Amino acid sequence: MTSTVTSHRPQPPAQPVTLRARRLPAYAAPVIAVVALLASAGIVYGAGIGGPVLVVVVGALLYLAGLYAAANAVEGRRAARNRTWSALIHSAFVLAVLPLASVVWTLVSKGAERLDGNFFGTSMNNIGARDADGGAYHAIVGTLEQVGIATLITVPLGVLCAIYVVEYGRGRFAFTIRFFVDVMTGIPSIVTGLFVLAFWVLIVSPWFNDGRPGFSGFAAALALSVLMLPTVVRSTEEMLRLVPAPLREGAYALGVPKWKTILRVVLPTALPGIVTGIMLAIARAAGETAPVLLVAGGGAAINFNPFENNQSSLALFVYQQAGEASKYSPARAWTAALTLVALVLILTVAAKLLARRNRLGR
């Protein structure tokens, strides 16, 4: 009988298995960027073939090539491709932000010169080319009245049109509405101004003005409403289509009528997107010059009545001041442009906050 003796020898400790791959250090990308810019500057300025813009372009290309080479050597080909595409995406973001930042910086730096009480409290009435005073109070009043009237006309009409197309529209009539809304989207602003000039100013307004055609802020509001309508209709239509169908079906299952489902369920759900579309339309209308010039005529005096006499706007004020032969006019134009952008921004923020509050309240 044989017995087997098993010897228990001590085994060496097992090595821990790590899943971490080699990675570039955190400082590698900034170092590559600095080296790429320095090399680009040396190439461009040494050869005398360009300026700072070309330095940035060549530096970006060298940075991408250097980042790919370094990542490929340390992390592998797959990680190198990932880093390169991430850098391209970040570069695209920077390219998109740079023009916006440049516009904002230019507006603020040049528009701050006339940010004073005189600019916001006076008009250009009796202001000559050698006068440093004068402001855009009349243009601010005109912009608020014209855009406000255009919004009151356009928003109910555009929202109701979109509700019909999405919720009720079937067949040829709905297709016709969509077709004409798409056509109106590409109409130049001066064409709408000419339409309102030929219809309202020359034909309709003489009935209320002792047989004489007259310019007015209301005519400008009509032209702006034509420009705003397709934007409001299309944006509202898209937002209504994004509302989930189970929300409607749940309301129908509870016996809620269709009109009340639209009013209580569909519209509140789509409200933030609808407000965004409306503010885009308002921003476009506030920056239009040609319709106001054609049917409102502009003016240097303050006019609170949008139904009588000439009326100006901020966009038209910027256009007029930019063409004035006065050393004080450019500062007024830049400040008016900054005021217009700030006004649209304030209205947008207020509308978004109001829409959010209403949605939370429900």
PDB file of N, CA, C and O in Angstrom, residues 256-324:
ATOM      1  N   VAL A 256     -62.195  63.951 -21.379  1.00  0.00           N
ATOM      2  CA  VAL A 256     -61.941  65.381 -21.554  1.00  0.00           C
ATOM      3  C   VAL A 256     -62.138  65.733 -23.025  1.00  0.00           C
ATOM      4  O   VAL A 256     -61.622  65.039 -23.905  1.00  0.00           O
ATOM      5  N   PRO A 257     -62.866  66.795 -23.328  1.00  0.00           N
ATOM      6  CA  PRO A 257     -63.045  67.177 -24.739  1.00  0.00           C
ATOM      7  C   PRO A 257     -61.713  67.552 -25.377  1.00  0.00           C
ATOM      8  O   PRO A 257     -60.739  67.893 -24.711  1.00  0.00           O
ATOM      9  N   LYS A 258     -61.687  67.517 -26.711  1.00  0.00           N
ATOM     10  CA  LYS A 258     -60.440  67.774 -27.423  1.00  0.00           C
ATOM     11  C   LYS A 258     -59.961  69.198 -27.217  1.00  0.00           C
ATOM     12  O   LYS A 258     -58.770  69.442 -27.028  1.00  0.00           O
ATOM     13  N   TRP A 259     -60.871  70.174 -27.252  1.00  0.00           N
ATOM     14  CA  TRP A 259     -60.452  71.560 -27.096  1.00  0.00           C
ATOM     15  C   TRP A 259     -59.868  71.806 -25.716  1.00  0.00           C
ATOM     16  O   TRP A 259     -58.904  72.555 -25.564  1.00  0.00           O
ATOM     17  N   LYS A 260     -60.445  71.146 -24.704  1.00  0.00           N
ATOM     18  CA  LYS A 260     -59.909  71.330 -23.355  1.00  0.00           C
ATOM     19  C   LYS A 260     -58.584  70.584 -23.186  1.00  0.00           C
ATOM     20  O   LYS A 260     -57.700  71.032 -22.441  1.00  0.00           O
ATOM     21  N   THR A 261     -58.428  69.457 -23.873  1.00  0.00           N
ATOM     22  CA  THR A 261     -57.141  68.750 -23.837  1.00  0.00           C
ATOM     23  C   THR A 261     -56.037  69.616 -24.434  1.00  0.00           C
ATOM     24  O   THR A 261     -54.925  69.689 -23.891  1.00  0.00           O
ATOM     25  N   ILE A 262     -56.359  70.276 -25.538  1.00  0.00           N
ATOM     26  CA  ILE A 262     -55.366  71.169 -26.150  1.00  0.00           C
ATOM     27  C   ILE A 262     -55.029  72.319 -25.221  1.00  0.00           C
ATOM     28  O   ILE A 262     -53.862  72.698 -25.063  1.00  0.00           O
ATOM     29  N   LEU A 263     -56.050  72.870 -24.586  1.00  0.00           N
ATOM     30  CA  LEU A 263     -55.851  74.045 -23.743  1.00  0.00           C
ATOM     31  C   LEU A 263     -55.152  73.714 -22.439  1.00  0.00           C
ATOM     32  O   LEU A 263     -54.309  74.492 -21.965  1.00  0.00           O
ATOM     33  N   ARG A 264     -55.488  72.575 -21.841  1.00  0.00           N
ATOM     34  CA  ARG A 264     -54.991  72.241 -20.504  1.00  0.00           C
ATOM     35  C   ARG A 264     -53.783  71.310 -20.494  1.00  0.00           C
ATOM     36  O   ARG A 264     -53.053  71.261 -19.507  1.00  0.00           O
ATOM     37  N   VAL A 265     -53.581  70.557 -21.565  1.00  0.00           N
ATOM     38  CA  VAL A 265     -52.512  69.557 -21.571  1.00  0.00           C
ATOM     39  C   VAL A 265     -51.450  69.871 -22.623  1.00  0.00           C
ATOM     40  O   VAL A 265     -50.258  69.969 -22.317  1.00  0.00           O
ATOM     41  N   VAL A 266     -51.894  70.046 -23.866  1.00  0.00           N
ATOM     42  CA  VAL A 266     -50.937  70.167 -24.970  1.00  0.00           C
ATOM     43  C   VAL A 266     -50.186  71.494 -24.908  1.00  0.00           C
ATOM     44  O   VAL A 266     -48.945  71.527 -24.962  1.00  0.00           O
ATOM     45  N   LEU A 267     -50.919  72.588 -24.809  1.00  0.00           N
ATOM     46  CA  LEU A 267     -50.260  73.905 -24.812  1.00  0.00           C
ATOM     47  C   LEU A 267     -49.334  74.105 -23.616  1.00  0.00           C
ATOM     48  O   LEU A 267     -48.213  74.599 -23.787  1.00  0.00           O
ATOM     49  N   PRO A 268     -49.741  73.774 -22.371  1.00  0.00           N
ATOM     50  CA  PRO A 268     -48.780  73.926 -21.265  1.00  0.00           C
ATOM     51  C   PRO A 268     -47.524  73.080 -21.434  1.00  0.00           C
ATOM     52  O   PRO A 268     -46.433  73.497 -21.031  1.00  0.00           O
ATOM     53  N   THR A 269     -47.657  71.891 -22.017  1.00  0.00           N
ATOM     54  CA  THR A 269     -46.480  71.051 -22.216  1.00  0.00           C
ATOM     55  C   THR A 269     -45.520  71.664 -23.229  1.00  0.00           C
ATOM     56  O   THR A 269     -44.295  71.602 -23.064  1.00  0.00           O
ATOM     57  N   ALA A 270     -46.072  72.249 -24.282  1.00  0.00           N
ATOM     58  CA  ALA A 270     -45.239  72.829 -25.341  1.00  0.00           C
ATOM     59  C   ALA A 270     -44.908  74.292 -25.107  1.00  0.00           C
ATOM     60  O   ALA A 270     -44.248  74.908 -25.967  1.00  0.00           O
ATOM     61  N   LEU A 271     -45.341  74.868 -23.987  1.00  0.00           N
ATOM     62  CA  LEU A 271     -45.201  76.312 -23.778  1.00  0.00           C
ATOM     63  C   LEU A 271     -43.764  76.823 -23.839  1.00  0.00           C
ATOM     64  O   LEU A 271     -43.510  77.852 -24.481  1.00  0.00           O
ATOM     65  N   PRO A 272     -42.778  76.178 -23.198  1.00  0.00           N
ATOM     66  CA  PRO A 272     -41.403  76.722 -23.279  1.00  0.00           C
ATOM     67  C   PRO A 272     -40.889  76.843 -24.716  1.00  0.00           C
ATOM     68  O   PRO A 272     -40.281  77.839 -25.087  1.00  0.00           O
ATOM     69  N   GLY A 273     -41.146  75.833 -25.533  1.00  0.00           N
ATOM     70  CA  GLY A 273     -40.708  75.907 -26.924  1.00  0.00           C
ATOM     71  C   GLY A 273     -41.463  76.949 -27.720  1.00  0.00           C
ATOM     72  O   GLY A 273     -40.894  77.630 -28.583  1.00  0.00           O
ATOM     73  N   ILE A 274     -42.754  77.095 -27.426  1.00  0.00           N
ATOM     74  CA  ILE A 274     -43.543  78.120 -28.121  1.00  0.00           C
ATOM     75  C   ILE A 274     -43.026  79.511 -27.776  1.00  0.00           C
ATOM     76  O   ILE A 274     -42.899  80.378 -28.652  1.00  0.00           O
ATOM     77  N   VAL A 275     -42.719  79.733 -26.517  1.00  0.00           N
ATOM     78  CA  VAL A 275     -42.187  81.032 -26.099  1.00  0.00           C
ATOM     79  C   VAL A 275     -40.849  81.315 -26.784  1.00  0.00           C
ATOM     80  O   VAL A 275     -40.579  82.443 -27.206  1.00  0.00           O
ATOM     81  N   THR A 276     -40.010  80.302 -26.905  1.00  0.00           N
ATOM     82  CA  THR A 276     -38.730  80.487 -27.603  1.00  0.00           C
ATOM     83  C   THR A 276     -38.944  80.914 -29.051  1.00  0.00           C
ATOM     84  O   THR A 276     -38.277  81.827 -29.557  1.00  0.00           O
ATOM     85  N   GLY A 277     -39.878  80.266 -29.740  1.00  0.00           N
ATOM     86  CA  GLY A 277     -40.172  80.651 -31.115  1.00  0.00           C
ATOM     87  C   GLY A 277     -40.719  82.059 -31.223  1.00  0.00           C
ATOM     88  O   GLY A 277     -40.362  82.814 -32.139  1.00  0.00           O
ATOM     89  N   ILE A 278     -41.574  82.438 -30.281  1.00  0.00           N
ATOM     90  CA  ILE A 278     -42.122  83.800 -30.287  1.00  0.00           C
ATOM     91  C   ILE A 278     -41.025  84.822 -30.071  1.00  0.00           C
ATOM     92  O   ILE A 278     -40.980  85.872 -30.740  1.00  0.00           O
ATOM     93  N   MET A 279     -40.091  84.542 -29.179  1.00  0.00           N
ATOM     94  CA  MET A 279     -39.011  85.489 -28.925  1.00  0.00           C
ATOM     95  C   MET A 279     -38.065  85.583 -30.116  1.00  0.00           C
ATOM     96  O   MET A 279     -37.506  86.651 -30.388  1.00  0.00           O
ATOM     97  N   LEU A 280     -37.879  84.500 -30.842  1.00  0.00           N
ATOM     98  CA  LEU A 280     -37.086  84.571 -32.083  1.00  0.00           C
ATOM     99  C   LEU A 280     -37.767  85.494 -33.092  1.00  0.00           C
ATOM    100  O   LEU A 280     -37.107  86.292 -33.767  1.00  0.00           O
ATOM    101  N   ALA A 281     -39.086  85.385 -33.195  1.00  0.00           N
ATOM    102  CA  ALA A 281     -39.822  86.255 -34.115  1.00  0.00           C
ATOM    103  C   ALA A 281     -39.742  87.713 -33.666  1.00  0.00           C
ATOM    104  O   ALA A 281     -39.580  88.619 -34.494  1.00  0.00           O
ATOM    105  N   ILE A 282     -39.840  87.959 -32.374  1.00  0.00           N
ATOM    106  CA  ILE A 282     -39.745  89.329 -31.858  1.00  0.00           C
ATOM    107  C   ILE A 282     -38.358  89.901 -32.116  1.00  0.00           C
ATOM    108  O   ILE A 282     -38.208  91.073 -32.494  1.00  0.00           O
ATOM    109  N   ALA A 283     -37.322  89.084 -31.911  1.00  0.00           N
ATOM    110  CA  ALA A 283     -35.961  89.557 -32.154  1.00  0.00           C
ATOM    111  C   ALA A 283     -35.766  89.937 -33.613  1.00  0.00           C
ATOM    112  O   ALA A 283     -35.121  90.947 -33.926  1.00  0.00           O
ATOM    113  N   ARG A 284     -36.345  89.143 -34.529  1.00  0.00           N
ATOM    114  CA  ARG A 284     -36.219  89.480 -35.941  1.00  0.00           C
ATOM    115  C   ARG A 284     -36.966  90.773 -36.253  1.00  0.00           C
ATOM    116  O   ARG A 284     -36.470  91.638 -36.975  1.00  0.00           O
ATOM    117  N   ALA A 285     -38.178  90.909 -35.715  1.00  0.00           N
ATOM    118  CA  ALA A 285     -38.971  92.102 -36.011  1.00  0.00           C
ATOM    119  C   ALA A 285     -38.322  93.363 -35.451  1.00  0.00           C
ATOM    120  O   ALA A 285     -38.339  94.421 -36.091  1.00  0.00           O
ATOM    121  N   ALA A 286     -37.743  93.264 -34.255  1.00  0.00           N
ATOM    122  CA  ALA A 286     -37.133  94.445 -33.641  1.00  0.00           C
ATOM    123  C   ALA A 286     -35.923  94.942 -34.412  1.00  0.00           C
ATOM    124  O   ALA A 286     -35.575  96.122 -34.327  1.00  0.00           O
ATOM    125  N   GLY A 287     -35.269  94.067 -35.176  1.00  0.00           N
ATOM    126  CA  GLY A 287     -34.081  94.474 -35.911  1.00  0.00           C
ATOM    127  C   GLY A 287     -34.325  94.858 -37.356  1.00  0.00           C
ATOM    128  O   GLY A 287     -33.368  95.131 -38.081  1.00  0.00           O
ATOM    129  N   GLU A 288     -35.580  94.905 -37.790  1.00  0.00           N
ATOM    130  CA  GLU A 288     -35.878  95.244 -39.177  1.00  0.00           C
ATOM    131  C   GLU A 288     -35.867  96.754 -39.392  1.00  0.00           C
ATOM    132  O   GLU A 288     -36.362  97.517 -38.557  1.00  0.00           O
ATOM    133  N   THR A 289     -35.318  97.161 -40.529  1.00  0.00           N
ATOM    134  CA  THR A 289     -35.210  98.580 -40.862  1.00  0.00           C
ATOM    135  C   THR A 289     -36.071  98.959 -42.062  1.00  0.00           C
ATOM    136  O   THR A 289     -36.772  99.971 -42.031  1.00  0.00           O
ATOM    137  N   ALA A 290     -36.036  98.157 -43.123  1.00  0.00           N
ATOM    138  CA  ALA A 290     -36.702  98.519 -44.373  1.00  0.00           C
ATOM    139  C   ALA A 290     -38.203  98.732 -44.218  1.00  0.00           C
ATOM    140  O   ALA A 290     -38.745  99.734 -44.710  1.00  0.00           O
ATOM    141  N   PRO A 291     -38.947  97.836 -43.539  1.00  0.00           N
ATOM    142  CA  PRO A 291     -40.394  98.081 -43.422  1.00  0.00           C
ATOM    143  C   PRO A 291     -40.718  99.355 -42.664  1.00  0.00           C
ATOM    144  O   PRO A 291     -41.647 100.095 -43.041  1.00  0.00           O
ATOM    145  N   VAL A 292     -39.968  99.638 -41.614  1.00  0.00           N
ATOM    146  CA  VAL A 292     -40.227 100.848 -40.831  1.00  0.00           C
ATOM    147  C   VAL A 292     -39.941 102.088 -41.661  1.00  0.00           C
ATOM    148  O   VAL A 292     -40.686 103.081 -41.621  1.00  0.00           O
ATOM    149  N   LEU A 293     -38.875 102.058 -42.427  1.00  0.00           N
ATOM    150  CA  LEU A 293     -38.535 103.200 -43.266  1.00  0.00           C
ATOM    151  C   LEU A 293     -39.589 103.441 -44.340  1.00  0.00           C
ATOM    152  O   LEU A 293     -39.914 104.592 -44.649  1.00  0.00           O
ATOM    153  N   LEU A 294     -40.167 102.364 -44.892  1.00  0.00           N
ATOM    154  CA  LEU A 294     -41.122 102.513 -45.982  1.00  0.00           C
ATOM    155  C   LEU A 294     -42.494 102.985 -45.513  1.00  0.00           C
ATOM    156  O   LEU A 294     -43.126 103.815 -46.178  1.00  0.00           O
ATOM    157  N   VAL A 295     -42.970 102.459 -44.374  1.00  0.00           N
ATOM    158  CA  VAL A 295     -44.364 102.715 -44.001  1.00  0.00           C
ATOM    159  C   VAL A 295     -44.520 103.566 -42.749  1.00  0.00           C
ATOM    160  O   VAL A 295     -45.622 104.050 -42.476  1.00  0.00           O
ATOM    161  N   ALA A 296     -43.443 103.735 -41.967  1.00  0.00           N
ATOM    162  CA  ALA A 296     -43.519 104.623 -40.799  1.00  0.00           C
ATOM    163  C   ALA A 296     -42.767 105.917 -41.035  1.00  0.00           C
ATOM    164  O   ALA A 296     -43.014 106.913 -40.353  1.00  0.00           O
ATOM    165  N   GLY A 297     -41.838 105.919 -41.978  1.00  0.00           N
ATOM    166  CA  GLY A 297     -41.171 107.146 -42.379  1.00  0.00           C
ATOM    167  C   GLY A 297     -40.038 107.594 -41.496  1.00  0.00           C
ATOM    168  O   GLY A 297     -39.181 108.362 -41.933  1.00  0.00           O
ATOM    169  N   GLY A 298     -40.002 107.125 -40.262  1.00  0.00           N
ATOM    170  CA  GLY A 298     -38.990 107.625 -39.349  1.00  0.00           C
ATOM    171  C   GLY A 298     -39.322 109.031 -38.897  1.00  0.00           C
ATOM    172  O   GLY A 298     -40.294 109.645 -39.340  1.00  0.00           O
ATOM    173  N   GLY A 299     -38.514 109.535 -38.005  1.00  0.00           N
ATOM    174  CA  GLY A 299     -38.758 110.880 -37.498  1.00  0.00           C
ATOM    175  C   GLY A 299     -37.825 111.178 -36.355  1.00  0.00           C
ATOM    176  O   GLY A 299     -37.318 110.268 -35.688  1.00  0.00           O
ATOM    177  N   ALA A 300     -37.603 112.471 -36.117  1.00  0.00           N
ATOM    178  CA  ALA A 300     -36.695 112.885 -35.042  1.00  0.00           C
ATOM    179  C   ALA A 300     -37.424 113.232 -33.761  1.00  0.00           C
ATOM    180  O   ALA A 300     -36.799 113.367 -32.710  1.00  0.00           O
ATOM    181  N   ALA A 301     -38.751 113.399 -33.822  1.00  0.00           N
ATOM    182  CA  ALA A 301     -39.533 113.819 -32.655  1.00  0.00           C
ATOM    183  C   ALA A 301     -40.179 112.603 -31.999  1.00  0.00           C
ATOM    184  O   ALA A 301     -40.324 111.532 -32.599  1.00  0.00           O
ATOM    185  N   ILE A 302     -40.592 112.811 -30.767  1.00  0.00           N
ATOM    186  CA  ILE A 302     -41.250 111.752 -30.009  1.00  0.00           C
ATOM    187  C   ILE A 302     -42.714 111.672 -30.429  1.00  0.00           C
ATOM    188  O   ILE A 302     -43.420 112.680 -30.457  1.00  0.00           O
ATOM    189  N   ASN A 303     -43.165 110.466 -30.738  1.00  0.00           N
ATOM    190  CA  ASN A 303     -44.552 110.248 -31.138  1.00  0.00           C
ATOM    191  C   ASN A 303     -45.082 109.042 -30.374  1.00  0.00           C
ATOM    192  O   ASN A 303     -44.699 107.906 -30.650  1.00  0.00           O
ATOM    193  N   PHE A 304     -45.971 109.303 -29.418  1.00  0.00           N
ATOM    194  CA  PHE A 304     -46.538 108.217 -28.629  1.00  0.00           C
ATOM    195  C   PHE A 304     -47.752 107.572 -29.300  1.00  0.00           C
ATOM    196  O   PHE A 304     -48.204 106.524 -28.843  1.00  0.00           O
ATOM    197  N   ASN A 305     -48.285 108.187 -30.330  1.00  0.00           N
ATOM    198  CA  ASN A 305     -49.476 107.678 -30.996  1.00  0.00           C
ATOM    199  C   ASN A 305     -49.063 106.843 -32.206  1.00  0.00           C
ATOM    200  O   ASN A 305     -48.596 107.390 -33.214  1.00  0.00           O
ATOM    201  N   PRO A 306     -49.219 105.519 -32.153  1.00  0.00           N
ATOM    202  CA  PRO A 306     -48.771 104.690 -33.286  1.00  0.00           C
ATOM    203  C   PRO A 306     -49.702 104.757 -34.493  1.00  0.00           C
ATOM    204  O   PRO A 306     -49.365 104.194 -35.541  1.00  0.00           O
ATOM    205  N   PHE A 307     -50.840 105.437 -34.374  1.00  0.00           N
ATOM    206  CA  PHE A 307     -51.802 105.469 -35.469  1.00  0.00           C
ATOM    207  C   PHE A 307     -51.750 106.764 -36.273  1.00  0.00           C
ATOM    208  O   PHE A 307     -52.466 106.898 -37.254  1.00  0.00           O
ATOM    209  N   GLU A 308     -50.910 107.691 -35.879  1.00  0.00           N
ATOM    210  CA  GLU A 308     -50.810 108.964 -36.587  1.00  0.00           C
ATOM    211  C   GLU A 308     -49.359 109.404 -36.677  1.00  0.00           C
ATOM    212  O   GLU A 308     -48.575 109.213 -35.736  1.00  0.00           O
ATOM    213  N   ASN A 309     -49.022 109.988 -37.833  1.00  0.00           N
ATOM    214  CA  ASN A 309     -47.734 110.639 -38.067  1.00  0.00           C
ATOM    215  C   ASN A 309     -46.571 109.641 -38.069  1.00  0.00           C
ATOM    216  O   ASN A 309     -46.710 108.472 -37.725  1.00  0.00           O
ATOM    217  N   ASN A 310     -45.420 110.168 -38.454  1.00  0.00           N
ATOM    218  CA  ASN A 310     -44.220 109.337 -38.586  1.00  0.00           C
ATOM    219  C   ASN A 310     -43.742 108.844 -37.230  1.00  0.00           C
ATOM    220  O   ASN A 310     -43.944 109.495 -36.207  1.00  0.00           O
ATOM    221  N   GLN A 311     -43.086 107.706 -37.268  1.00  0.00           N
ATOM    222  CA  GLN A 311     -42.534 107.124 -36.051  1.00  0.00           C
ATOM    223  C   GLN A 311     -41.248 106.388 -36.392  1.00  0.00           C
ATOM    224  O   GLN A 311     -41.139 105.769 -37.454  1.00  0.00           O
ATOM    225  N   SER A 312     -40.280 106.457 -35.501  1.00  0.00           N
ATOM    226  CA  SER A 312     -38.984 105.826 -35.728  1.00  0.00           C
ATOM    227  C   SER A 312     -38.892 104.526 -34.942  1.00  0.00           C
ATOM    228  O   SER A 312     -39.827 104.113 -34.240  1.00  0.00           O
ATOM    229  N   SER A 313     -37.753 103.861 -35.057  1.00  0.00           N
ATOM    230  CA  SER A 313     -37.455 102.651 -34.288  1.00  0.00           C
ATOM    231  C   SER A 313     -35.949 102.605 -34.058  1.00  0.00           C
ATOM    232  O   SER A 313     -35.182 103.349 -34.678  1.00  0.00           O
ATOM    233  N   LEU A 314     -35.528 101.718 -33.169  1.00  0.00           N
ATOM    234  CA  LEU A 314     -34.102 101.637 -32.857  1.00  0.00           C
ATOM    235  C   LEU A 314     -33.289 101.176 -34.063  1.00  0.00           C
ATOM    236  O   LEU A 314     -32.195 101.699 -34.322  1.00  0.00           O
ATOM    237  N   ALA A 315     -33.790 100.202 -34.800  1.00  0.00           N
ATOM    238  CA  ALA A 315     -33.053  99.740 -35.979  1.00  0.00           C
ATOM    239  C   ALA A 315     -32.926 100.848 -37.017  1.00  0.00           C
ATOM    240  O   ALA A 315     -31.854 101.050 -37.610  1.00  0.00           O
ATOM    241  N   LEU A 316     -34.009 101.594 -37.238  1.00  0.00           N
ATOM    242  CA  LEU A 316     -33.962 102.705 -38.184  1.00  0.00           C
ATOM    243  C   LEU A 316     -33.064 103.826 -37.659  1.00  0.00           C
ATOM    244  O   LEU A 316     -32.346 104.477 -38.430  1.00  0.00           O
ATOM    245  N   PHE A 317     -33.064 104.039 -36.359  1.00  0.00           N
ATOM    246  CA  PHE A 317     -32.193 105.051 -35.755  1.00  0.00           C
ATOM    247  C   PHE A 317     -30.724 104.701 -35.972  1.00  0.00           C
ATOM    248  O   PHE A 317     -29.903 105.568 -36.288  1.00  0.00           O
ATOM    249  N   VAL A 318     -30.381 103.425 -35.798  1.00  0.00           N
ATOM    250  CA  VAL A 318     -29.002 102.988 -36.040  1.00  0.00           C
ATOM    251  C   VAL A 318     -28.622 103.234 -37.496  1.00  0.00           C
ATOM    252  O   VAL A 318     -27.522 103.737 -37.798  1.00  0.00           O
ATOM    253  N   TYR A 319     -29.521 102.894 -38.410  1.00  0.00           N
ATOM    254  CA  TYR A 319     -29.251 103.083 -39.831  1.00  0.00           C
ATOM    255  C   TYR A 319     -29.043 104.558 -40.167  1.00  0.00           C
ATOM    256  O   TYR A 319     -28.111 104.912 -40.906  1.00  0.00           O
ATOM    257  N   GLN A 320     -29.880 105.420 -39.626  1.00  0.00           N
ATOM    258  CA  GLN A 320     -29.775 106.852 -39.927  1.00  0.00           C
ATOM    259  C   GLN A 320     -28.521 107.460 -39.319  1.00  0.00           C
ATOM    260  O   GLN A 320     -27.826 108.260 -39.966  1.00  0.00           O
ATOM    261  N   GLN A 321     -28.218 107.108 -38.076  1.00  0.00           N
ATOM    262  CA  GLN A 321     -27.043 107.681 -37.423  1.00  0.00           C
ATOM    263  C   GLN A 321     -25.749 107.174 -38.052  1.00  0.00           C
ATOM    264  O   GLN A 321     -24.751 107.897 -38.094  1.00  0.00           O
ATOM    265  N   ALA A 322     -25.752 105.939 -38.545  1.00  0.00           N
ATOM    266  CA  ALA A 322     -24.544 105.415 -39.190  1.00  0.00           C
ATOM    267  C   ALA A 322     -24.239 106.149 -40.486  1.00  0.00           C
ATOM    268  O   ALA A 322     -23.083 106.188 -40.924  1.00  0.00           O
ATOM    269  N   GLY A 323     -25.252 106.769 -41.101  1.00  0.00           N
ATOM    270  CA  GLY A 323     -25.027 107.498 -42.337  1.00  0.00           C
ATOM    271  C   GLY A 323     -24.939 108.997 -42.174  1.00  0.00           C
ATOM    272  O   GLY A 323     -24.767 109.716 -43.168  1.00  0.00           O
ATOM    273  N   GLU A 324     -25.041 109.494 -40.947  1.00  0.00           N
ATOM    274  CA  GLU A 324     -24.972 110.937 -40.707  1.00  0.00           C
ATOM    275  C   GLU A 324     -23.528 111.431 -40.798  1.00  0.00           C
ATOM    276  O   GLU A 324     -22.594 110.748 -40.381  1.00  0.00           O
TER     277      GLU A 324
END
